[in-house]
PDB file of C-alpha atoms in Angstrom:
ATOM      1  CA  ALA A   1     -14.982   2.205 -17.256  1.00 78.00           C
ATOM      2  CA  GLU A   2     -12.944  -0.073 -15.059  1.00 88.00           C
ATOM      3  CA  ILE A   3     -10.235   0.634 -12.528  1.00 89.00           C
ATOM      4  CA  VAL A   4      -7.202  -1.615 -12.166  1.00 87.00           C
ATOM      5  CA  ILE A   5      -5.664  -1.709  -8.723  1.00 85.00           C
ATOM      6  CA  ASN A   6      -2.248  -3.344  -8.452  1.00 85.00           C
ATOM      7  CA  ILE A   7      -1.575  -4.656  -4.929  1.00 84.00           C
ATOM      8  CA  PRO A   8       1.934  -6.016  -4.428  1.00 85.00           C
ATOM      9  CA  PRO A   9       2.305  -9.485  -2.916  1.00 88.00           C
ATOM     10  CA  LEU A  10       2.630  -9.726   0.853  1.00 86.00           C
ATOM     11  CA  ARG A  11       6.363 -10.551   0.654  1.00 84.00           C
ATOM     12  CA  GLU A  12       6.964  -7.088  -0.938  1.00 84.00           C
ATOM     13  CA  ARG A  13       5.035  -5.161   1.767  1.00 83.00           C
ATOM     14  CA  VAL A  14       7.509  -5.049   4.646  1.00 80.00           C
ATOM     15  CA  GLY A  15       5.723  -5.221   8.024  1.00 81.00           C
ATOM     16  CA  ASP A  16       2.253  -5.863   6.694  1.00 88.00           C
ATOM     17  CA  ALA A  17       2.443  -9.583   7.485  1.00 90.00           C
ATOM     18  CA  ALA A  18       2.908  -8.867  11.210  1.00 90.00           C
ATOM     19  CA  LEU A  19       0.096  -6.314  11.307  1.00 90.00           C
ATOM     20  CA  LEU A  20      -2.227  -8.672   9.487  1.00 93.00           C
ATOM     21  CA  ALA A  21      -1.249 -11.598  11.713  1.00 94.00           C
ATOM     22  CA  HIS A  22      -2.200  -9.533  14.797  1.00 93.00           C
ATOM     23  CA  ALA A  23      -5.566  -8.628  13.226  1.00 94.00           C
ATOM     24  CA  PHE A  24      -6.240 -12.237  12.261  1.00 96.00           C
ATOM     25  CA  VAL A  25      -5.438 -13.431  15.812  1.00 95.00           C
ATOM     26  CA  ARG A  26      -7.893 -10.914  17.306  1.00 93.00           C
ATOM     27  CA  ARG A  27     -10.598 -11.956  14.826  1.00 94.00           C
ATOM     28  CA  PHE A  28     -10.201 -15.701  15.117  1.00 94.00           C
ATOM     29  CA  ALA A  29      -9.582 -15.632  18.902  1.00 93.00           C
ATOM     30  CA  GLY A  30     -12.835 -13.704  19.260  1.00 91.00           C
ATOM     31  CA  GLU A  31     -14.640 -16.266  17.135  1.00 91.00           C
ATOM     32  CA  GLN A  32     -13.245 -19.051  19.376  1.00 88.00           C
ATOM     33  CA  ASN A  33     -14.022 -17.124  22.587  1.00 89.00           C
ATOM     34  CA  ARG A  34     -10.292 -17.005  23.355  1.00 83.00           C
ATOM     35  CA  SER A  35      -9.918 -13.196  23.295  1.00 77.00           C
ATOM     36  CA  ALA A  36      -6.732 -13.153  25.390  1.00 84.00           C
ATOM     37  CA  MET A  37      -4.659 -14.771  22.623  1.00 90.00           C
ATOM     38  CA  SER A  38      -1.617 -13.073  21.154  1.00 92.00           C
ATOM     39  CA  LEU A  39       1.480 -13.819  19.067  1.00 92.00           C
ATOM     40  CA  SER A  40       4.780 -14.515  20.848  1.00 91.00           C
ATOM     41  CA  GLU A  41       7.770 -12.380  19.770  1.00 88.00           C
ATOM     42  CA  GLU A  42       9.353 -15.316  18.014  1.00 90.00           C
ATOM     43  CA  ALA A  43       6.133 -15.942  16.117  1.00 91.00           C
ATOM     44  CA  VAL A  44       6.102 -12.317  14.962  1.00 90.00           C
ATOM     45  CA  ARG A  45       9.722 -12.612  13.809  1.00 88.00           C
ATOM     46  CA  ALA A  46       8.884 -15.821  11.945  1.00 91.00           C
ATOM     47  CA  VAL A  47       5.842 -14.178  10.289  1.00 92.00           C
ATOM     48  CA  GLU A  48       8.037 -11.219   9.240  1.00 88.00           C
ATOM     49  CA  SER A  49      10.768 -13.407   7.752  1.00 88.00           C
ATOM     50  CA  HIS A  50       8.484 -15.919   5.918  1.00 90.00           C
ATOM     51  CA  PRO A  51       8.187 -15.246   2.115  1.00 90.00           C
ATOM     52  CA  TRP A  52       4.419 -16.047   2.045  1.00 89.00           C
ATOM     53  CA  PRO A  53       4.143 -17.739  -1.345  1.00 87.00           C
ATOM     54  CA  GLY A  54       0.459 -18.256  -0.678  1.00 84.00           C
ATOM     55  CA  ASN A  55       0.101 -14.525   0.093  1.00 88.00           C
ATOM     56  CA  ILE A  56      -2.506 -13.293   2.600  1.00 91.00           C
ATOM     57  CA  ARG A  57      -4.651 -16.437   2.320  1.00 93.00           C
ATOM     58  CA  GLU A  58      -1.760 -18.578   3.539  1.00 94.00           C
ATOM     59  CA  LEU A  59      -1.167 -16.150   6.446  1.00 95.00           C
ATOM     60  CA  GLU A  60      -4.874 -16.137   7.291  1.00 96.00           C
ATOM     61  CA  ASN A  61      -5.106 -19.952   7.197  1.00 95.00           C
ATOM     62  CA  ARG A  62      -1.999 -20.468   9.344  1.00 95.00           C
ATOM     63  CA  VAL A  63      -3.182 -17.979  11.937  1.00 95.00           C
ATOM     64  CA  ARG A  64      -6.708 -19.517  11.987  1.00 95.00           C
ATOM     65  CA  ARG A  65      -5.304 -23.028  12.485  1.00 94.00           C
ATOM     66  CA  ALA A  66      -2.838 -21.834  15.185  1.00 94.00           C
ATOM     67  CA  THR A  67      -5.602 -19.949  17.056  1.00 93.00           C
ATOM     68  CA  ILE A  68      -7.650 -23.140  17.187  1.00 90.00           C
ATOM     69  CA  MET A  69      -4.765 -25.552  17.965  1.00 88.00           C
ATOM     70  CA  ALA A  70      -2.595 -23.475  20.368  1.00 88.00           C
ATOM     71  CA  ASP A  71      -2.523 -24.789  23.941  1.00 86.00           C
ATOM     72  CA  GLY A  72      -1.922 -21.566  25.805  1.00 86.00           C
ATOM     73  CA  SER A  73      -2.775 -17.927  25.329  1.00 89.00           C
ATOM     74  CA  GLN A  74       0.271 -17.227  23.107  1.00 91.00           C
ATOM     75  CA  ILE A  75       0.754 -18.478  19.584  1.00 93.00           C
ATOM     76  CA  SER A  76       4.303 -19.639  18.791  1.00 92.00           C
ATOM     77  CA  SER A  77       6.099 -20.004  15.470  1.00 92.00           C
ATOM     78  CA  THR A  78       5.664 -23.785  15.913  1.00 91.00           C
ATOM     79  CA  ASP A  79       1.897 -23.295  16.210  1.00 92.00           C
ATOM     80  CA  LEU A  80       2.042 -21.363  12.908  1.00 93.00           C
ATOM     81  CA  GLY A  81       4.223 -24.050  11.322  1.00 92.00           C
ATOM     82  CA  LEU A  82       7.030 -21.502  10.740  1.00 88.00           C
ATOM     83  CA  THR A  83      10.612 -21.078  11.737  1.00 73.00           C
ATOM     84  CA  GLU A  84      12.685 -17.925  11.512  1.00 56.00           C
ATOM     85  CA  SER A  85      15.042 -17.694   8.553  1.00 53.00           C
ATOM     86  CA  ALA A  86      17.753 -15.250   7.574  1.00 48.00           C
ATOM     87  CA  PRO A  87      16.860 -12.750   4.849  1.00 50.00           C
ATOM     88  CA  ASP A  88      18.592 -12.966   1.493  1.00 49.00           C
ATOM     89  CA  ASP A  89      20.625  -9.819   0.888  1.00 51.00           C
ATOM     90  CA  ALA A  90      22.000 -10.800  -2.572  1.00 48.00           C
ATOM     91  CA  ASP A  91      19.883  -8.205  -4.388  1.00 49.00           C
ATOM     92  CA  CYS A  92      20.515  -5.389  -1.850  1.00 50.00           C
ATOM     93  CA  PRO A  93      21.466  -1.992  -3.413  1.00 53.00           C
ATOM     94  CA  LEU A  94      24.798  -0.424  -2.507  1.00 64.00           C
ATOM     95  CA  ASP A  95      23.576   3.203  -2.245  1.00 72.00           C
ATOM     96  CA  LEU A  96      24.013   3.993   1.428  1.00 77.00           C
ATOM     97  CA  ARG A  97      21.040   6.387   1.662  1.00 81.00           C
ATOM     98  CA  VAL A  98      18.747   3.767   0.029  1.00 78.00           C
ATOM     99  CA  ILE A  99      20.064   1.108   2.406  1.00 78.00           C
ATOM    100  CA  ARG A 100      19.516   3.328   5.437  1.00 84.00           C
ATOM    101  CA  ASP A 101      15.966   4.324   4.306  1.00 82.00           C
ATOM    102  CA  HIS A 102      15.105   0.683   3.691  1.00 81.00           C
ATOM    103  CA  ALA A 103      16.497  -0.339   7.063  1.00 85.00           C
ATOM    104  CA  ASP A 104      14.644   2.466   8.838  1.00 89.00           C
ATOM    105  CA  ARG A 105      11.387   1.626   7.059  1.00 86.00           C
ATOM    106  CA  LYS A 106      11.763  -2.101   7.825  1.00 86.00           C
ATOM    107  CA  ALA A 107      12.586  -1.447  11.495  1.00 88.00           C
ATOM    108  CA  ILE A 108       9.696   1.029  11.983  1.00 90.00           C
ATOM    109  CA  VAL A 109       7.145  -1.260  10.354  1.00 86.00           C
ATOM    110  CA  ALA A 110       8.484  -4.296  12.216  1.00 86.00           C
ATOM    111  CA  ALA A 111       8.339  -2.389  15.570  1.00 89.00           C
ATOM    112  CA  LEU A 112       4.772  -1.213  14.867  1.00 88.00           C
ATOM    113  CA  GLY A 113       3.841  -4.807  13.986  1.00 85.00           C
ATOM    114  CA  ARG A 114       5.321  -6.165  17.220  1.00 86.00           C
ATOM    115  CA  VAL A 115       3.487  -3.656  19.390  1.00 89.00           C
ATOM    116  CA  ASN A 116       0.258  -3.778  17.435  1.00 86.00           C
ATOM    117  CA  GLY A 117       0.508  -0.192  16.165  1.00 86.00           C
ATOM    118  CA  ASN A 118       1.236   1.452  19.550  1.00 92.00           C
ATOM    119  CA  MET A 119       3.418   4.499  18.701  1.00 93.00           C
ATOM    120  CA  VAL A 120       4.734   5.013  22.250  1.00 95.00           C
ATOM    121  CA  ARG A 121       5.814   1.395  22.625  1.00 94.00           C
ATOM    122  CA  ALA A 122       7.260   1.363  19.058  1.00 93.00           C
ATOM    123  CA  SER A 123       9.359   4.461  19.809  1.00 95.00           C
ATOM    124  CA  GLU A 124      10.605   2.835  23.029  1.00 95.00           C
ATOM    125  CA  LEU A 125      11.431  -0.384  21.180  1.00 92.00           C
ATOM    126  CA  LEU A 126      13.367   1.548  18.491  1.00 94.00           C
ATOM    127  CA  GLY A 127      15.140   3.729  21.070  1.00 95.00           C
ATOM    128  CA  VAL A 128      13.911   7.042  19.649  1.00 94.00           C
ATOM    129  CA  SER A 129      11.528   9.708  20.887  1.00 95.00           C
ATOM    130  CA  ARG A 130       7.944   9.649  19.685  1.00 94.00           C
ATOM    131  CA  PRO A 131       8.396  12.962  17.735  1.00 94.00           C
ATOM    132  CA  THR A 132      11.485  11.440  16.029  1.00 93.00           C
ATOM    133  CA  LEU A 133       9.479   8.374  15.089  1.00 94.00           C
ATOM    134  CA  TYR A 134       6.746  10.541  13.609  1.00 93.00           C
ATOM    135  CA  ASP A 135       9.398  12.560  11.697  1.00 92.00           C
ATOM    136  CA  LEU A 136      11.001   9.374  10.347  1.00 90.00           C
ATOM    137  CA  MET A 137       7.601   7.976   9.278  1.00 90.00           C
ATOM    138  CA  HIS A 138       6.733  11.252   7.501  1.00 88.00           C
ATOM    139  CA  ARG A 139      10.120  11.304   5.688  1.00 87.00           C
ATOM    140  CA  LEU A 140       9.680   7.647   4.627  1.00 84.00           C
ATOM    141  CA  GLY A 141       6.064   8.120   3.551  1.00 82.00           C
ATOM    142  CA  LEU A 142       4.695   5.792   6.263  1.00 80.00           C
ATOM    143  CA  LYS A 143       1.336   6.395   7.937  1.00 77.00           C
TER     144      LYS A 143
END
């Protein structure tokens, strides 16, 4: 018996790229004895907006290279070889509830990615109370 597990590409998993990038920075900075390294806000935005045609391996390799090559303690989008780009909304649905849910999900995951999973800081960034953030996450099926 075999089990088939379908994992969507990174570009379809909103917010995962930022969370993975933070994890890779911690890992590679530790390996390089540069544990104080972090991603700048513009680097996180660039990671979130990049389509990642090379999937997680591309993200991992860019973060590894940036961790080694970065001059300071913060990794910039330039260090990653990325620039921010505007998302393409051509295929966006017109159902208002779907649009709101998608926007809420994207904002929550992006906020959590920017603050490295800290719920208090994410709720502050989003301008909602912590209980409201938990309620939204539950309604949207986020953990």
